[in-house]
Coordinates of C-alpha atoms in Angstrom, one line a residue:
M1 CA -117.1 44.4 157.7
A2 CA -118.0 48.0 157.6
F3 CA -118.6 49.6 160.7
R4 CA -119.7 52.9 161.6
L5 CA -120.8 55.8 163.6
V6 CA -124.9 56.3 165.8
V7 CA -125.1 58.5 167.9
N8 CA -128.5 59.2 170.5
Q9 CA -129.4 63.0 171.5
G10 CA -132.9 63.3 172.8
G11 CA -133.7 60.7 170.5
V12 CA -133.2 61.3 167.3
V13 CA -130.2 59.1 165.9
H14 CA -127.8 59.0 163.7
R15 CA -125.2 57.4 162.1
S16 CA -122.4 57.9 159.7
P17 CA -120.7 55.1 157.9
L18 CA -116.8 54.9 158.4
K19 CA -114.5 54.3 154.7
E20 CA -111.7 52.3 154.6
G21 CA -108.5 54.8 156.2
G22 CA -109.7 57.7 157.9
N23 CA -111.6 59.0 159.3
L24 CA -112.3 63.4 160.9
V25 CA -114.5 63.8 163.1
G26 CA -115.1 67.3 164.5
S27 CA -117.5 70.8 164.0
R28 CA -115.6 71.8 161.0
S29 CA -117.9 71.6 157.9
D30 CA -115.2 69.6 155.9
C31 CA -115.4 67.1 158.4
D32 CA -116.8 63.2 157.1
V33 CA -118.8 62.8 160.4
R34 CA -119.7 67.0 162.0
L35 CA -120.4 67.0 165.7
L36 CA -122.1 70.7 166.3
H37 CA -121.9 70.9 169.8
A38 CA -119.5 73.4 171.9
S39 CA -118.0 70.7 173.0
V40 CA -116.4 69.8 170.1
S41 CA -113.4 71.0 168.6
R42 CA -112.8 72.1 165.0
R43 CA -110.1 68.9 164.3
H44 CA -111.8 67.0 166.3
A45 CA -110.0 63.3 166.6
I46 CA -110.1 60.9 163.4
L47 CA -110.8 57.0 163.3
W48 CA -108.6 55.3 161.1
V49 CA -110.4 52.1 159.8
E50 CA -107.2 49.5 159.5
D51 CA -107.5 45.3 159.0
G52 CA -111.1 44.9 160.1
Q53 CA -110.2 47.9 163.3
V54 CA -110.9 51.1 164.7
R55 CA -108.4 53.6 166.0
V56 CA -109.5 56.9 167.4
E57 CA -106.6 59.5 168.2
D58 CA -107.1 63.1 168.8
L59 CA -105.9 65.2 167.4
G60 CA -105.3 67.9 170.8
S61 CA -108.3 68.2 170.7
R62 CA -110.0 70.5 174.2
N63 CA -111.9 68.4 175.8
G64 CA -110.6 65.6 175.1
T65 CA -112.1 62.1 174.0
W66 CA -112.2 59.7 176.1
I67 CA -112.8 55.3 176.0
G68 CA -113.7 53.5 178.6
G69 CA -113.8 56.6 181.3
E70 CA -110.1 57.4 180.3
R71 CA -108.2 60.3 177.7
I72 CA -106.8 58.6 175.7
Q73 CA -104.9 60.1 172.5
Q74 CA -104.5 56.4 170.5
G75 CA -107.0 53.5 170.9
L76 CA -109.0 51.0 169.8
L77 CA -112.6 51.3 170.1
S78 CA -114.0 47.3 169.7
A79 CA -117.8 47.2 167.7
G80 CA -120.2 48.1 170.9
N81 CA -118.3 50.4 173.1
T82 CA -118.3 54.4 173.3
V83 CA -116.6 57.2 172.9
L84 CA -116.5 60.2 173.9
F85 CA -115.7 63.5 171.7
G86 CA -115.3 65.8 174.4
A87 CA -119.3 66.0 175.2
V88 CA -120.6 64.3 172.4
E89 CA -121.0 60.2 173.7
A90 CA -121.1 57.6 169.9
R91 CA -121.4 54.0 169.8
L92 CA -119.2 51.8 167.2
E93 CA -122.0 49.2 165.5
D94 CA -119.6 47.4 162.8
L95 CA -121.7 45.1 159.8
P96 CA -122.0 43.6 156.3
A97 CA -121.0 45.9 154.2
G98 CA -123.9 45.2 152.3
D99 CA -125.9 46.3 154.5
F100 CA -124.4 50.9 153.5
E101 CA -125.5 50.5 149.6
P102 CA -129.1 50.5 149.0
A103 CA -130.9 48.0 146.8
M104 CA -134.5 49.2 147.5
L105 CA -135.2 53.2 147.4
F106 CA -138.6 54.7 147.9
D107 CA -140.8 57.0 147.2
Q108 CA -141.3 59.3 149.6
D109 CA -145.3 58.4 149.1
G110 CA -144.2 54.8 149.5
A111 CA -144.8 54.2 145.4
T112 CA -142.8 52.6 142.9
P113 CA -138.8 51.6 144.7
D114 CA -136.6 52.6 142.6
L115 CA -134.0 49.5 141.4
S116 CA -131.3 51.6 140.4
A117 CA -130.0 53.9 143.6
S118 CA -127.2 54.4 144.5
G119 CA -125.6 57.9 145.6
S120 CA -121.7 58.8 148.1
R121 CA -121.2 60.0 151.5
S122 CA -120.4 63.3 151.5
G123 CA -119.2 63.7 154.8
T124 CA -122.8 63.3 157.9
T125 CA -123.2 66.8 159.9
L126 CA -125.0 65.3 163.8
T127 CA -126.7 68.5 165.4
T128 CA -126.1 67.4 169.0
G129 CA -128.2 69.4 171.5
L130 CA -127.3 67.6 175.6
T131 CA -129.7 70.2 177.4
D132 CA -132.0 70.1 175.5
A133 CA -132.2 66.7 174.8
F134 CA -133.1 66.8 179.4
T135 CA -135.4 69.7 179.3
L136 CA -137.0 69.8 176.3
R137 CA -137.9 65.0 176.6
A138 CA -137.2 63.6 180.9
L139 CA -138.0 67.8 182.1
P140 CA -141.7 67.7 181.2
D141 CA -142.6 64.0 182.2
L142 CA -140.9 64.7 185.3
A143 CA -142.8 67.7 186.2
A144 CA -145.6 65.9 185.7
R145 CA -144.2 62.9 188.0
L146 CA -143.7 66.0 190.5
A147 CA -147.0 67.2 190.3
A148 CA -148.5 64.5 190.8
G149 CA -147.1 63.6 193.9
A150 CA -144.1 61.3 193.5
E151 CA -141.9 60.7 196.8
L152 CA -137.9 61.8 196.8
A153 CA -136.9 58.3 196.3
E154 CA -138.9 57.8 192.6
M155 CA -137.8 61.2 192.2
A156 CA -134.3 60.7 192.6
Q157 CA -134.5 57.4 190.2
R158 CA -135.8 58.8 187.5
T159 CA -134.3 62.1 187.7
G160 CA -131.2 60.5 188.1
E161 CA -131.5 58.6 184.8
A162 CA -132.9 61.3 183.4
L163 CA -129.3 63.2 183.4
F164 CA -127.7 59.8 182.9
S165 CA -128.6 59.8 180.1
N166 CA -129.1 62.4 178.0
L167 CA -125.7 64.2 179.9
P168 CA -122.2 63.1 179.2
C169 CA -121.6 62.1 183.2
L170 CA -119.0 59.5 183.0
A171 CA -120.9 57.9 186.6
L172 CA -123.3 60.1 188.5
T173 CA -124.8 58.6 192.4
I174 CA -127.6 61.2 193.9
S175 CA -127.5 59.9 198.0
T176 CA -129.2 61.2 201.3
G177 CA -126.5 62.3 204.2
S178 CA -123.2 62.1 204.5
G179 CA -119.7 59.9 203.9
S180 CA -120.3 56.2 206.6
E181 CA -123.8 57.4 206.7
A182 CA -124.7 58.3 202.7
G183 CA -127.4 56.3 201.2
I184 CA -127.3 55.5 198.6
L185 CA -130.8 56.3 196.2
F186 CA -129.7 56.1 192.7
E187 CA -125.7 55.0 191.4
A188 CA -125.1 55.1 187.1
A189 CA -121.0 54.6 185.8
R190 CA -120.6 54.1 182.1
N191 CA -117.8 51.0 181.7
G192 CA -117.0 51.5 185.4
A193 CA -115.1 54.6 185.2
R194 CA -114.3 57.1 188.8
P195 CA -112.9 59.8 186.5
P196 CA -110.2 62.7 188.7
G197 CA -111.9 64.3 191.1
E198 CA -110.7 68.0 189.0
A199 CA -113.5 67.3 186.3
E200 CA -116.1 66.3 189.1
V201 CA -119.7 68.1 190.2
A202 CA -120.7 68.0 193.3
I203 CA -124.3 69.8 194.4
G204 CA -125.9 69.5 197.8
E205 CA -129.3 71.1 199.2
E206 CA -131.4 69.4 202.2
G207 CA -129.8 66.6 203.5
L208 CA -128.9 66.0 199.4
T209 CA -126.3 65.6 196.7
V210 CA -125.9 64.6 193.0
H211 CA -122.5 64.4 192.6
A212 CA -121.8 63.6 188.3
S213 CA -117.7 63.2 186.9
F214 CA -118.0 64.3 183.9
P215 CA -114.6 64.6 180.8
S216 CA -113.8 67.6 182.0
A217 CA -113.3 70.4 183.8
Q218 CA -114.9 72.8 181.7
I219 CA -117.1 70.3 180.7
A220 CA -118.5 69.9 184.0
R221 CA -118.9 73.7 185.3
A222 CA -121.0 74.2 181.7
Y223 CA -123.1 71.3 183.0
R224 CA -123.3 72.2 187.1
P225 CA -126.4 75.4 186.4
L226 CA -128.6 71.9 185.0
L227 CA -127.5 69.8 187.2
E228 CA -128.2 72.4 190.2
A229 CA -131.9 72.3 189.0
A230 CA -131.9 69.1 189.1
V231 CA -131.6 68.7 192.5
H232 CA -133.9 71.4 193.2
L233 CA -137.0 69.7 191.1
I234 CA -135.6 66.6 193.4
T235 CA -136.1 67.9 196.7
A236 CA -139.0 69.8 195.6
A237 CA -140.4 65.6 196.3
N238 CA -140.1 66.5 200.2
R239 CA -141.2 69.5 200.3
G240 CA -144.6 68.3 199.3
A241 CA -145.4 69.2 195.4
P242 CA -149.9 69.6 194.7
A243 CA -151.2 66.6 193.8
K244 CA -152.8 65.7 191.1
K245 CA -155.9 63.0 190.6
R246 CA -154.3 60.6 188.6
R247 CA -156.4 59.9 185.0
G248 CA -157.8 56.2 183.6
P249 CA -155.2 54.3 182.0
Q250 CA -154.0 55.4 178.7
C251 CA -151.7 54.3 176.2
P252 CA -148.6 56.0 175.3
S253 CA -146.5 55.8 171.9
P254 CA -144.1 54.3 173.6
P255 CA -144.3 54.4 177.1
P256 CA -142.3 55.0 180.1
L257 CA -139.7 51.8 180.6
P258 CA -140.8 50.3 183.2
A259 CA -140.2 51.4 186.3
P260 CA -137.1 51.6 188.4
P261 CA -135.1 53.4 184.9
T262 CA -132.5 51.2 183.7
V263 CA -129.3 52.1 183.3
S264 CA -128.1 48.8 181.6
P265 CA -127.2 49.6 177.9
A266 CA -128.7 46.0 176.7
V267 CA -132.0 45.8 178.7
R268 CA -132.5 49.8 177.3
T269 CA -131.6 48.5 174.1
I270 CA -134.8 45.4 174.0
Y271 CA -137.7 47.8 175.6
E272 CA -136.2 50.1 172.8
S273 CA -136.4 47.3 169.8
A274 CA -139.6 46.0 171.8
A275 CA -141.4 49.6 171.3
R276 CA -140.7 49.2 168.3
V277 CA -141.7 45.1 167.5
A278 CA -144.8 46.1 169.1
R279 CA -146.4 48.2 166.8
G280 CA -147.1 45.3 165.0
E281 CA -149.0 42.0 165.3
I282 CA -146.2 39.4 165.3
T283 CA -145.9 36.2 167.9
V284 CA -142.6 36.8 171.0
L285 CA -140.5 34.5 172.8
I286 CA -139.8 36.2 175.4
L287 CA -135.7 33.7 176.8
G288 CA -134.8 34.3 179.9
E289 CA -133.5 32.2 182.8
S290 CA -135.9 32.6 186.1
G291 CA -136.8 36.4 188.4
T292 CA -135.2 38.5 185.7
G293 CA -138.7 40.2 184.7
K294 CA -140.2 38.1 181.3
E295 CA -143.7 39.0 182.0
V296 CA -142.5 43.1 182.8
L297 CA -142.0 43.1 179.2
A298 CA -145.0 40.9 178.2
Q299 CA -146.7 44.3 179.9
Y300 CA -144.6 46.3 178.1
L301 CA -145.3 45.3 174.9
H302 CA -148.7 44.5 175.3
A303 CA -148.6 48.5 177.1
A304 CA -147.3 50.1 173.7
S305 CA -149.0 48.4 170.8
P306 CA -152.0 49.1 169.6
V307 CA -154.0 46.6 172.0
C308 CA -153.4 49.0 174.9
D309 CA -156.9 49.1 175.9
G310 CA -157.2 45.8 175.5
P311 CA -157.2 43.4 178.1
F312 CA -153.4 41.7 179.3
L313 CA -154.2 37.3 180.7
C314 CA -151.6 35.2 181.8
L315 CA -151.3 31.7 182.0
N316 CA -148.1 30.0 183.3
C317 CA -148.1 26.7 181.2
A318 CA -145.8 24.9 184.0
A319 CA -148.6 25.2 186.7
M320 CA -151.9 22.6 185.7
P321 CA -151.7 18.8 184.3
R322 CA -152.7 18.9 180.8
D323 CA -156.2 18.3 180.2
L324 CA -156.7 21.8 183.0
L325 CA -154.4 23.5 180.9
E326 CA -156.6 23.6 177.6
S327 CA -160.0 24.3 179.8
E328 CA -158.2 27.3 181.2
L329 CA -156.6 27.9 177.4
F330 CA -159.8 27.5 175.4
G331 CA -162.3 26.8 177.7
V332 CA -165.3 23.9 177.8
E333 CA -168.7 23.8 176.2
K334 CA -171.3 22.4 178.7
G335 CA -172.2 18.7 179.1
V336 CA -167.9 18.0 178.8
A337 CA -168.4 16.1 181.9
T338 CA -171.0 15.4 183.8
G339 CA -171.8 19.2 186.4
V340 CA -170.2 21.3 183.8
D341 CA -171.3 24.4 182.2
A342 CA -170.2 26.5 179.4
R343 CA -167.3 28.8 180.0
P344 CA -164.5 30.6 177.5
G345 CA -160.7 30.4 177.9
K346 CA -158.0 32.1 177.9
F347 CA -158.5 32.2 173.7
E348 CA -161.8 33.8 174.2
Q349 CA -160.7 36.1 177.4
A350 CA -158.0 37.8 175.2
D351 CA -159.4 38.6 172.9
G352 CA -159.2 42.2 171.4
G353 CA -155.7 42.2 173.2
T354 CA -152.0 39.9 174.4
L355 CA -152.0 36.8 176.1
F356 CA -149.7 35.9 177.5
L357 CA -147.5 32.4 177.7
D358 CA -145.6 31.8 180.8
E359 CA -142.9 28.6 181.0
I360 CA -144.6 27.1 177.3
G361 CA -141.5 24.9 176.5
D362 CA -143.3 22.6 179.7
M363 CA -146.2 23.3 177.1
P364 CA -147.4 19.5 176.8
P365 CA -146.8 17.8 172.9
E366 CA -150.8 17.6 172.8
A367 CA -151.1 21.2 174.1
Q368 CA -148.2 22.1 171.5
S369 CA -150.8 20.3 168.7
R370 CA -154.0 22.1 169.5
L371 CA -152.0 26.2 170.5
L372 CA -150.1 25.6 166.7
R373 CA -154.3 24.7 165.4
V374 CA -155.5 27.8 166.9
L375 CA -152.4 30.4 165.6
Q376 CA -152.4 28.9 162.5
S377 CA -156.1 30.3 162.4
G378 CA -157.5 32.7 164.7
E379 CA -160.2 29.7 165.6
V380 CA -160.8 28.3 169.1
Y381 CA -162.7 24.9 169.3
R382 CA -163.4 24.5 173.3
L383 CA -163.0 21.2 174.6
G384 CA -166.2 19.2 173.8
G385 CA -167.9 21.8 171.1
S386 CA -167.8 21.6 166.8
R387 CA -167.9 25.4 166.5
P388 CA -164.6 27.3 166.1
I389 CA -165.1 31.0 167.2
A390 CA -163.2 34.0 165.8
V391 CA -160.2 34.2 168.0
K392 CA -157.9 38.5 167.5
V393 CA -155.0 37.2 169.9
R394 CA -151.4 38.6 170.0
V395 CA -149.2 35.6 171.9
I396 CA -146.3 36.6 174.3
A397 CA -144.7 32.9 175.1
A398 CA -142.1 32.4 177.8
T399 CA -139.9 30.2 179.1
N400 CA -135.9 29.5 181.3
R401 CA -135.7 26.4 178.5
D402 CA -133.3 25.7 175.8
I403 CA -135.9 25.6 173.0
A404 CA -133.7 24.5 170.9
A405 CA -132.4 21.7 172.7
M406 CA -135.8 20.1 173.2
M407 CA -136.6 20.9 169.7
A408 CA -133.9 18.9 167.6
Q409 CA -134.8 16.2 171.3
G410 CA -138.1 16.7 169.9
T411 CA -140.2 17.1 172.9
F412 CA -141.0 21.4 171.8
R413 CA -142.6 21.9 168.4
T414 CA -140.7 23.0 165.9
D415 CA -143.3 24.8 163.3
L416 CA -145.4 26.2 166.8
Y417 CA -141.7 27.1 167.4
H418 CA -142.3 29.3 164.3
R419 CA -145.0 30.5 165.5
I420 CA -144.3 31.3 168.4
A421 CA -141.3 33.8 167.2
G422 CA -142.1 36.4 165.1
W423 CA -139.0 38.0 167.2
V424 CA -136.9 36.2 170.1
V425 CA -135.5 38.5 172.9
R426 CA -133.3 37.6 175.5
V427 CA -133.5 38.7 178.7
P428 CA -129.8 39.4 180.4
P429 CA -129.3 37.8 184.5
L430 CA -129.2 40.3 186.5
R431 CA -125.4 39.4 186.9
E432 CA -125.0 40.2 183.6
R433 CA -126.5 44.1 184.9
L434 CA -125.3 44.3 187.6
E435 CA -125.5 48.7 187.5
D436 CA -128.9 48.3 187.5
L437 CA -128.8 46.3 190.5
P438 CA -128.4 49.7 193.0
N439 CA -131.3 51.7 191.9
L440 CA -133.0 47.8 191.1
A441 CA -132.3 47.1 194.7
A442 CA -133.4 51.5 196.4
F443 CA -137.0 51.2 193.9
F444 CA -137.1 48.0 195.7
L445 CA -136.8 48.8 199.6
N446 CA -138.9 52.0 198.7
R447 CA -141.3 50.6 197.8
E448 CA -142.0 47.8 200.8
A449 CA -141.2 51.0 203.5
R450 CA -144.2 52.4 202.0
R451 CA -146.3 50.3 202.9
L452 CA -145.2 49.4 206.0
G453 CA -145.7 52.9 206.4
I454 CA -142.2 53.7 207.6
T455 CA -138.9 55.7 205.0
V456 CA -135.5 54.3 204.8
R457 CA -132.7 56.4 204.3
G458 CA -130.8 54.3 202.0
I459 CA -128.4 52.3 201.3
S460 CA -125.2 51.8 202.8
R461 CA -122.1 51.2 200.5
H462 CA -120.7 48.2 202.6
A463 CA -124.5 46.7 202.3
L464 CA -124.9 47.6 198.1
D465 CA -121.1 45.9 198.4
A466 CA -122.6 42.8 199.4
L467 CA -125.6 43.2 196.5
L468 CA -122.5 43.6 194.2
A469 CA -120.7 40.9 194.6
Y470 CA -123.8 38.0 194.7
D471 CA -124.5 36.2 192.1
W472 CA -128.3 36.2 192.7
P473 CA -129.6 33.1 190.8
G474 CA -132.5 33.6 191.5
N475 CA -132.2 36.7 189.6
V476 CA -133.8 40.1 190.5
R477 CA -136.9 38.2 192.3
E478 CA -134.8 36.9 195.0
L479 CA -133.0 41.6 194.7
E480 CA -136.6 41.7 195.3
T481 CA -137.5 39.7 198.1
E482 CA -134.0 40.0 200.0
M483 CA -135.5 44.0 200.4
A484 CA -138.8 43.0 201.0
R485 CA -137.4 40.2 204.0
A486 CA -134.2 43.0 204.7
V487 CA -137.3 46.4 205.5
L488 CA -138.7 44.3 208.3
F489 CA -135.4 44.7 210.5
L490 CA -135.5 48.2 210.1
E491 CA -136.6 50.8 212.3
D492 CA -137.9 54.8 210.6
G493 CA -135.8 56.5 209.1
E494 CA -132.0 53.9 208.9
L495 CA -129.6 53.2 206.9
L496 CA -130.0 49.8 205.2
D497 CA -126.7 48.3 206.2
S498 CA -124.8 44.4 206.1
V499 CA -126.1 43.6 209.3
R500 CA -130.1 43.4 207.8
L501 CA -129.7 41.9 204.2
S502 CA -129.2 38.3 204.6
T503 CA -126.2 35.2 205.3
S504 CA -125.7 33.6 202.2
V505 CA -125.5 37.9 200.5
L506 CA -123.1 38.2 203.4
E507 CA -120.8 35.3 202.7
A508 CA -121.5 35.7 198.8
S509 CA -119.2 38.9 200.0
A510 CA -116.8 37.9 202.6
G511 CA -116.0 35.1 200.1
G512 CA -118.6 32.7 201.0
G513 CA -119.0 28.9 202.4
G514 CA -118.5 25.4 200.5
S515 CA -115.5 23.5 198.9
L516 CA -112.9 24.6 198.1
S517 CA -113.3 24.0 194.8
E518 CA -117.0 25.7 194.7
I519 CA -115.5 28.6 196.1
L520 CA -112.9 29.2 193.5
E521 CA -115.9 28.7 191.0
R522 CA -117.5 31.9 192.9
T523 CA -114.9 33.6 193.5
E524 CA -113.9 33.5 190.2
R525 CA -116.9 33.4 188.2
Q526 CA -117.6 37.3 190.4
A527 CA -113.6 38.0 188.8
I528 CA -113.9 37.1 185.3
Q529 CA -118.5 39.6 185.7
R530 CA -116.1 42.5 187.1
A531 CA -113.9 42.4 184.6
L532 CA -116.5 42.2 181.9
L533 CA -118.4 45.4 183.8
A534 CA -115.2 46.9 183.4
A535 CA -114.1 46.8 179.6
G536 CA -117.4 46.4 178.4
D537 CA -115.8 43.5 176.7
V538 CA -114.6 40.7 176.4
G539 CA -111.6 41.8 174.7
G540 CA -111.0 44.6 177.4
A541 CA -111.7 41.8 180.1
A542 CA -109.3 39.6 179.1
E543 CA -106.4 42.8 178.7
L544 CA -107.9 43.9 182.9
L545 CA -107.4 39.9 183.9
G546 CA -104.6 38.9 182.7
V547 CA -105.1 36.4 180.6
S548 CA -105.4 35.3 176.3
R549 CA -108.5 36.1 174.0
A550 CA -109.2 32.3 173.9
T551 CA -109.0 31.6 177.9
L552 CA -111.1 33.8 178.4
Y553 CA -113.3 32.8 176.1
R554 CA -113.1 28.5 177.0
R555 CA -113.9 30.2 181.7
L556 CA -117.2 32.2 179.8
K557 CA -118.4 29.2 178.4
A558 CA -117.4 26.8 181.2
L559 CA -119.3 29.0 183.7
G560 CA -121.9 29.5 181.6
I561 CA -121.4 32.9 181.8
H562 CA -123.5 34.5 178.7
H563 CA -121.9 38.3 177.3

């Protein structure tokens, strides 16, 4: 196993393979990983790669080296976790050693591959401009939204996501009011980090407060002017920015992420991969529990694809009996039954676009066979018809069923699976992406408030804590319903407090009801999930919980917690 360090700033990704032994990180030209940034010292740190582990050693840098929100002198860095060198964030990846060695190199014109290529790495220079990333990539989009008449809540969420993604913030909160009356519009933290007060910036204007925490006081001072500009941008939404007529449907490449913006690394990675997958023509299979947002991901794939101007049609395979499902999919010819007129099916209607087959795991075996023939031939036969109709449709399928178990049992065709599983992706349940819950709740709450013609000042800290303590078996859809119900009990200008939340949510925050075993299981689940969220990996979570890694793995399996 080998390791590499990944830095993504402004959409430009730099990957630096790490050699066995010491890897010097800093701004000097002779560093193995060179970071040209004002917050990085000339000799900032060393990454020691030994015995399949990566150990980080700070070399007395001015702005420090940070892991999990804490400044460290030495510490272990696990694959998938991030480290801050001053204000520059990097992520460690582990790969088979062979992934660093080119087997084939192509000429720039894409001609004959060079099969004998070899080379060595003498050090990688990473030029990172954090402020430029925000100014050049995020600011134009924010300005366009403001000009189009975006409201305060939307501007706060979009600006918060842009700041948190492009600046070295350890934590960021945007709220209205203060103290117990504060209404949270956006909140995010890296691995649950809450750093000391000397590295914090708080800026208030027109009742809006942006509170940001940084690795050091020097970095906090450096980014204060940018945060002040961001506050001006958000409050401009309250003053009524000039509205412009929105354009018709367009096909951005890649399109913006669905609202509300996500701060979950796992979800961001899914959508970054989806933007790449969408450029091709392979089928996609989306796995995940009910209510996790599988259809939202399917819509994003369509919007990012070359057929984005074509139709996007959905069909729930579990919502109808076999005969009706087949007629909906493939269409019917006139005379197939008394009084039946000819009509096209979803495949014909989606020609030149995308067909989303939800709950494909519930499709009857006979329909599976017909679907396989269409995917193999690119032709569809209507029920009762003998003439093939050519169709060009991209199929995206989704299910909450265990497809692997169904194939083992013979209830789902293996050959069909291989046709629909060009790219398989799992959308995590809400309990595994709790960092997104505050912004999802705020988004749904404000959307429902607008429908009722009222404004909501925000969500109280106690209410947010109660939402975070709940397990959300219905995932994002259940949260959406919870906010739609809660807003009905709010007056114009009120803050959502815990009193308006449903009994099931409040019971979870208070310890919940049920039998002793149910209470213990719920408490254990919540403790494990919060430890995973805070530590970022199983090893760190086990240390926080005071158990061995093997014990935690057993409990994860027993409780059905995926990580």
